[in-house]
Short mmCIF file of C-alpha atoms in Angstrom, two decimals:
data_model
loop_
_atom_site.label_atom_id
_atom_site.label_comp_id
_atom_site.label_asym_id
_atom_site.label_seq_id
_atom_site.Cartn_x
_atom_site.Cartn_y
_atom_site.Cartn_z
CA GLY S 2 105.99 177.82 256.99
CA PHE S 3 103.61 176.81 254.21
CA LEU S 4 106.06 177.96 251.54
CA VAL S 5 109.03 176.08 253.00
CA ARG S 6 106.95 172.95 253.43
CA ALA S 7 105.64 173.14 249.86
CA ALA S 8 109.15 173.77 248.50
CA ARG S 9 110.45 170.66 250.29
CA THR S 10 107.61 168.24 249.48
CA ASP S 11 106.36 169.73 246.18
CA ARG S 12 102.96 168.18 246.88
CA TRP S 13 99.83 169.76 245.45
CA GLN S 14 98.08 169.89 248.81
CA ASP S 15 100.99 171.82 250.32
CA TRP S 16 101.01 174.32 247.46
CA ALA S 17 97.24 174.72 247.88
CA ALA S 18 97.71 175.45 251.59
CA TYR S 19 100.39 178.03 250.73
CA GLY S 20 98.10 179.62 248.14
CA LEU S 21 95.23 179.95 250.62
CA ALA S 22 97.50 181.43 253.28
CA ALA S 23 99.04 183.89 250.81
CA THR S 24 95.59 184.94 249.56
CA ALA S 25 94.46 185.61 253.12
CA GLY S 26 97.65 187.59 253.69
CA MET S 27 97.06 189.76 250.64
CA PHE S 28 93.52 190.61 251.73
CA THR S 29 94.87 191.44 255.18
CA HIS S 30 97.56 193.89 254.06
CA TYR S 31 98.77 195.00 250.62
CA TYR S 32 102.41 194.86 251.67
CA PHE S 33 102.06 191.10 252.07
CA SER S 34 102.88 191.15 248.37
CA ILE S 35 106.49 191.71 249.47
CA VAL S 36 106.39 188.42 251.39
CA ILE S 37 105.13 186.68 248.25
CA ALA S 38 107.81 188.33 246.11
CA MET S 39 110.54 187.29 248.54
CA GLY S 40 109.11 183.78 248.50
CA CYS S 41 109.53 183.69 244.73
CA VAL S 42 113.17 184.81 245.06
CA PHE S 43 113.69 182.13 247.72
CA LEU S 44 112.29 179.45 245.39
CA LEU S 45 114.49 180.56 242.50
CA LEU S 46 117.58 180.39 244.70
CA GLU S 47 116.64 177.03 246.23
CA LYS S 48 115.37 175.19 243.16
CA ARG S 49 117.18 176.88 240.25
CA LYS S 50 115.77 174.43 237.64
CA TRP S 51 112.45 174.87 235.82
CA GLN S 52 111.50 171.24 236.28
CA ALA S 53 111.53 171.73 240.06
CA LEU S 54 109.53 174.95 239.81
CA LYS S 55 106.56 173.80 237.71
CA ARG S 56 104.14 173.24 240.57
CA ALA S 57 105.32 176.41 242.28
CA ALA S 58 104.61 178.36 239.09
CA VAL S 59 101.10 176.88 238.84
CA ALA S 60 100.45 177.71 242.50
CA HIS S 61 101.52 181.33 241.99
CA CYS S 62 99.39 181.68 238.86
CA GLY S 63 96.39 180.49 240.88
CA LEU S 64 97.37 182.88 243.64
CA ALA S 65 97.47 185.78 241.16
CA VAL S 66 93.91 185.01 240.06
CA CYS S 67 92.68 184.81 243.66
CA ILE S 68 94.11 188.19 244.64
CA LEU S 69 92.88 190.11 241.58
CA PRO S 70 89.89 191.57 243.51
CA ALA S 71 92.35 193.15 245.94
CA LEU S 72 93.67 195.39 243.15
CA GLY S 73 90.39 197.28 243.02
CA LEU S 74 90.58 197.94 246.74
CA LEU S 75 94.23 198.92 246.42
CA LEU S 76 93.56 201.68 243.91
CA GLY S 77 90.92 203.28 246.13
CA ASP S 78 93.10 203.03 249.22
CA LEU S 79 96.11 204.56 247.45
CA ALA S 80 93.95 207.42 246.20
CA PHE S 81 92.84 208.09 249.78
CA GLN S 82 96.37 207.94 251.19
CA THR S 83 97.89 210.23 248.57
CA SER S 84 95.04 212.76 248.84
CA THR S 85 95.15 212.98 252.65
CA ILE S 86 98.89 212.68 253.16
CA LEU S 87 100.22 215.31 255.55
CA SER S 88 103.97 215.02 255.72
CA ARG S 89 105.31 212.11 253.74
CA ARG S 90 108.33 210.42 255.24
CA ALA S 91 110.76 209.65 252.42
CA PHE S 92 112.76 206.44 252.31
CA THR S 93 116.29 207.64 253.00
CA VAL S 94 119.56 206.01 254.01
CA ALA S 95 118.81 207.11 257.58
CA ALA S 96 115.37 205.45 257.45
CA PHE S 97 116.95 202.29 256.04
CA GLY S 98 119.51 202.16 258.85
CA TYR S 99 117.02 202.97 261.60
CA THR S 100 114.81 200.11 260.43
CA PHE S 101 117.49 197.54 261.23
CA PHE S 102 118.42 199.34 264.44
CA SER S 103 114.79 199.13 265.59
CA PHE S 104 114.62 195.43 264.65
CA ILE S 105 116.99 194.75 267.56
CA ALA S 106 116.66 197.71 269.93
CA GLY S 107 112.96 198.45 269.45
CA TYR S 108 111.47 201.95 269.28
CA ALA S 109 112.51 203.15 272.73
CA ALA S 110 116.29 203.40 272.48
CA GLY S 111 117.81 206.49 270.96
CA PRO S 112 115.46 209.06 269.40
CA SER S 113 111.73 208.53 269.94
CA LEU S 114 109.37 208.14 267.01
CA ARG S 115 108.09 211.67 267.61
CA GLU S 116 111.61 213.06 267.59
CA LEU S 117 112.38 211.31 264.32
CA HIS S 118 109.83 213.58 262.64
CA THR S 119 111.69 216.72 263.62
CA VAL S 120 115.41 215.95 264.01
CA THR S 121 117.91 215.75 261.16
CA PRO S 122 119.49 212.40 260.20
CA SER S 123 122.80 213.44 261.78
CA GLU S 124 121.05 214.37 265.04
CA ALA S 125 119.23 211.03 265.05
CA ILE S 126 122.48 209.14 264.51
CA ILE S 127 124.19 211.01 267.35
CA SER S 128 121.28 210.25 269.66
CA ALA S 129 121.32 206.56 268.77
CA LEU S 130 125.11 206.19 268.64
CA PRO S 131 125.70 204.86 272.22
CA TRP S 132 123.02 202.21 271.74
CA LEU S 133 124.30 201.41 268.26
CA ILE S 134 127.82 200.82 269.59
CA LEU S 135 126.47 198.41 272.21
CA LEU S 136 124.34 196.54 269.68
CA VAL S 137 127.08 196.19 267.10
CA SER S 138 129.57 195.06 269.76
CA GLY S 139 127.23 192.34 271.04
CA ILE S 140 126.28 191.12 267.57
CA VAL S 141 129.86 191.04 266.29
CA ILE S 142 130.98 188.99 269.31
CA LEU S 143 128.15 186.48 268.80
CA LEU S 144 128.85 186.04 265.09
CA PHE S 145 132.61 185.83 265.57
CA ASN S 146 132.37 183.18 268.27
CA SER S 147 129.97 181.01 266.25
CA ARG S 148 131.61 181.51 262.82
CA ARG S 149 132.96 177.94 262.60
CA ASN S 150 129.65 176.19 263.29
CA LEU S 151 127.31 178.74 261.77
CA ASN S 152 126.57 178.09 258.10
CA VAL S 153 127.51 181.62 257.09
CA GLY S 154 126.94 181.14 253.36
CA MET S 155 123.40 179.81 253.78
CA TRP S 156 122.39 182.41 256.35
CA ARG S 157 123.91 185.27 254.37
CA GLN S 158 121.77 184.36 251.39
CA ARG S 159 118.60 183.92 253.42
CA LEU S 160 119.11 187.14 255.36
CA ALA S 161 119.55 188.97 252.08
CA VAL S 162 116.26 187.53 250.78
CA TRP S 163 114.10 187.70 253.90
CA THR S 164 115.53 190.71 255.76
CA LEU S 165 117.48 193.05 253.47
CA LEU S 166 115.49 192.90 250.24
CA PRO S 167 112.03 193.36 251.86
CA VAL S 168 113.11 196.64 253.46
CA LEU S 169 114.59 197.90 250.18
CA LEU S 170 111.55 196.83 248.18
CA CYS S 171 109.13 198.39 250.67
CA GLY S 172 111.09 201.65 250.53
CA VAL S 173 111.13 201.69 246.73
CA LEU S 174 107.39 200.98 246.59
CA ALA S 175 106.71 203.80 249.06
CA GLU S 176 108.63 206.22 246.85
CA LEU S 177 106.93 205.05 243.66
CA LEU S 178 103.44 205.15 245.17
CA VAL S 179 104.15 208.48 246.95
CA VAL S 180 103.22 207.19 250.40
CA SER S 181 105.17 207.11 253.66
CA PHE S 182 107.64 204.35 254.45
CA LYS S 183 106.48 202.73 257.70
CA LEU S 184 108.49 200.38 259.87
CA GLN S 185 105.50 198.24 260.80
CA TYR S 186 105.14 197.16 257.17
CA VAL S 187 108.46 195.30 257.30
CA LEU S 188 108.59 194.33 260.96
CA TRP S 189 108.23 190.67 260.01
CA ALA S 190 111.61 190.90 258.25
CA SER S 191 113.28 191.04 261.67
CA LEU S 192 112.44 187.39 262.38
CA PRO S 193 115.22 185.80 260.24
CA LEU S 194 117.76 188.17 261.80
CA LEU S 195 116.64 187.28 265.32
CA ILE S 196 116.74 183.58 264.46
CA VAL S 197 120.34 183.88 263.26
CA LEU S 198 121.36 185.72 266.42
CA GLY S 199 119.62 183.14 268.58
CA HIS S 200 121.33 180.34 266.69
CA ALA S 201 124.72 182.04 267.05
CA LEU S 202 124.11 182.47 270.77
CA ALA S 203 123.23 178.80 271.22
CA LEU S 204 126.34 177.65 269.36
CA SER S 205 128.77 179.53 271.61
CA LEU S 206 126.89 180.01 274.86
CA THR S 207 129.62 178.44 277.00
CA ARG S 208 132.20 181.04 275.98
CA ARG S 209 132.73 183.93 278.38
CA SER S 210 132.78 186.56 275.63
CA THR S 211 129.44 185.25 274.32
CA GLN S 212 127.95 185.57 277.78
CA ILE S 213 129.20 189.16 277.96
CA ALA S 214 127.67 189.85 274.53
CA MET S 215 124.38 188.38 275.74
CA LEU S 216 124.43 190.69 278.77
CA ILE S 217 125.14 193.68 276.52
CA LEU S 218 122.18 192.87 274.28
CA PHE S 219 119.90 192.15 277.23
CA PHE S 220 120.90 195.50 278.71
CA VAL S 221 119.79 197.25 275.50
CA PHE S 222 116.55 195.27 275.42
CA GLY S 223 115.85 196.03 279.08
CA ALA S 224 116.61 199.74 278.70
CA SER S 225 114.31 199.92 275.69
CA LEU S 226 111.49 198.19 277.58
CA TYR S 227 112.02 200.46 280.58
CA ASN S 228 111.90 203.60 278.42
CA ARG S 229 108.79 202.36 276.67
CA ARG S 230 107.04 201.75 279.99
CA PHE S 231 108.17 204.70 282.11
CA ASP S 232 109.48 207.50 279.86
CA PRO S 233 106.62 209.63 278.42
CA ALA S 234 108.81 210.60 275.47
CA TYR S 235 108.42 207.05 274.13
CA HIS S 236 104.71 206.63 274.87
CA ASN S 237 102.04 206.64 272.18
CA ASP S 238 99.82 209.71 271.94
CA ASP S 239 97.36 208.97 274.74
CA ALA S 240 93.97 209.90 273.28
CA LYS S 241 92.27 207.55 275.74
CA ALA S 242 93.66 209.39 278.78
CA LEU S 243 92.75 212.70 277.15
CA ALA S 244 89.16 211.56 276.70
CA GLY S 245 89.02 210.53 280.37
CA TYR S 246 90.30 213.94 281.44
CA LEU S 247 87.79 215.80 279.26
CA LYS S 248 84.92 213.71 280.61
CA SER S 249 85.90 214.67 284.15
CA GLN S 250 86.38 218.36 283.39
CA SER S 251 83.86 219.22 280.70
CA ASP S 252 80.51 218.42 279.12
CA GLN S 253 79.46 217.34 275.67
CA GLN S 254 78.37 220.81 274.59
CA THR S 255 81.79 222.43 274.97
CA PRO S 256 83.49 222.44 271.55
CA ILE S 257 86.82 220.68 271.19
CA PHE S 258 89.21 221.72 268.41
CA VAL S 259 91.94 219.32 267.37
CA MET S 260 95.27 219.84 265.63
CA ALA S 261 96.56 217.76 263.83
CA CYS S 262 93.24 217.25 262.11
CA TYR S 263 93.39 213.47 261.70
CA MET S 264 93.67 213.01 265.47
CA THR S 265 90.00 213.99 265.64
CA GLU S 266 88.93 210.42 264.92
CA PRO S 267 90.87 208.69 267.74
CA LEU S 268 89.48 211.25 270.20
CA ARG S 269 85.95 210.79 268.86
CA TYR S 270 86.36 207.05 269.27
CA TYR S 271 87.00 207.42 273.01
CA LEU S 272 84.56 210.28 273.67
CA GLY S 273 81.69 209.18 271.44
CA ASN S 274 79.75 210.88 268.67
CA ASP S 275 77.75 213.13 271.00
CA TRP S 276 80.74 215.36 271.73
CA ARG S 277 81.38 218.44 269.58
CA ILE S 278 84.81 217.65 268.14
CA HIS S 279 86.14 219.75 265.25
CA PRO S 280 89.37 219.35 263.25
CA LEU S 281 91.48 222.43 262.62
CA PRO S 282 93.17 222.73 259.22
CA ASP S 283 96.84 221.87 259.22
CA VAL S 284 98.84 225.08 259.11
CA GLY S 285 101.51 223.80 256.71
CA PHE S 286 105.24 224.35 256.44
CA GLN S 287 104.75 227.84 255.04
CA ALA S 288 101.98 228.63 257.54
CA GLN S 289 99.71 229.09 254.52
CA HIS S 290 96.61 227.97 256.42
CA LEU S 291 97.35 229.84 259.66
CA ASN S 292 94.65 232.48 259.18
CA GLU S 293 92.10 229.81 258.30
CA ALA S 294 92.78 227.96 261.56
CA LEU S 295 92.66 231.20 263.59
CA GLN S 296 89.35 232.23 261.98
CA ILE S 297 87.74 228.97 263.08
CA LEU S 298 88.75 229.73 266.67
CA ALA S 299 87.82 233.43 266.48
CA PRO S 300 84.07 233.11 267.31
CA HIS S 301 84.97 231.10 270.43
CA SER S 302 87.80 233.31 271.67
CA THR S 303 85.71 236.32 272.69
CA GLY S 304 85.67 235.27 276.32
CA HIS S 305 82.00 234.22 276.26
CA THR S 306 82.21 230.73 274.82
CA PRO S 307 84.53 228.19 276.47
CA PHE S 308 86.31 225.69 274.29
CA TRP S 309 89.13 223.15 274.36
CA LEU S 310 92.14 222.96 272.07
CA VAL S 311 93.90 219.62 271.64
CA TYR S 312 97.39 220.17 270.26
CA THR S 313 99.18 217.01 269.16
CA ARG S 314 101.50 215.78 266.42
CA ALA S 315 102.67 219.29 265.63
CA TYR S 316 105.09 217.88 263.06
CA HIS S 317 102.03 217.34 260.86
CA GLY S 318 99.55 220.00 261.96
CA ASP S 319 101.82 222.89 262.92
CA PRO S 320 105.35 222.00 261.75
CA THR S 321 106.77 225.50 262.26
CA GLY S 322 104.94 226.05 265.58
CA LYS S 323 103.53 229.34 264.34
CA PHE S 324 99.92 228.52 265.22
CA LYS S 325 100.82 227.68 268.81
CA LYS S 326 102.98 230.79 269.19
CA THR S 327 100.20 233.00 267.81
CA ILE S 328 97.38 231.76 270.05
CA LEU S 329 99.60 231.91 273.14
CA ALA S 330 100.84 235.40 272.28
CA LYS S 331 97.26 236.62 271.85
CA GLY S 332 96.18 234.98 275.09
CA LEU S 333 93.44 232.98 273.36
CA VAL S 334 94.10 229.84 275.42
CA GLN S 335 95.71 228.70 278.63
CA ALA S 336 97.54 225.42 279.19
CA ARG S 337 95.54 222.94 281.26
CA THR S 338 97.40 219.63 281.16
CA GLU S 339 99.90 217.63 279.19
CA LEU S 340 99.65 213.93 278.39
CA ALA S 341 101.88 211.64 276.36
CA GLY S 342 102.26 213.39 273.00
CA ILE S 343 99.32 215.73 273.69
CA GLU S 344 98.98 219.29 275.02
CA LEU S 345 95.54 220.43 276.15
CA TYR S 346 94.57 224.10 276.25
CA GLN S 347 91.38 225.81 277.35
CA GLY S 348 89.90 229.00 275.95
CA ASN S 349 87.17 231.08 277.53
#
């Protein structure tokens, strides 16, 4: 909003407002830099002449000075992410395609986010294929019916700048910085796409085929919302419900071991610092830390000391499942309950 207004008026006060908003965005999230970069591309395409870009250039120079302190924070944060990374998700063609699929269908149509950690790209495509066919059919009908009144050239350029390029740039940055590509970092890029679809719908709403396309898309949206609300496969890992269950079944002195290790903190948040919560080392793809994890449990698995084992996000903590198979085979624990994304075992 601020950028478009400043580009149209070229007034200093509007560029100042854009600079303040962009500075706040950068200190909110590092990937806001992609928004700024896309804004620069947008200005180059819209203005094209240096004379029209002078004030924009001054505003961006001022912006660069304002966000310099964020670079110090960035280096520390990157060092933390790369040192604690568990299973980095690479930016692949499948990830690129799923990003745009999720822009329209959400996260609850086709494979769930948990399944995407374990299935192959071909398996994910097969799972999403029925929904993909419906989405593409509805979108193609909308665009075809509105092609005469929709400014295709203008929207093609703006979609490339504000929807396509941000996803590509975010993926490239993730690879260069050796961090995971995450959909939420580019979720804002879905807005131009949704605006175009809404505009296309409005231009041809009276046509029967457009109405059918609208029903197709609404069916996908509704199914996704239904799955998100009622299908546990699409629910977030429910650490809050787990904490409530433990409070009703245990006391603060009973040790709780957690795998994957980083899920210790969400559970501690809901239980409080007085509970004895311990992370177990992640076993690894070669099960190289299996013995280390078993040794931590050993003093508590003699039958004299009860304990709890929270088993969640196995794709990070126990990707081969060897730890779970071992403790069940040895009879060290017994299953107690299962919540969204979480299995709870008890040892005694």
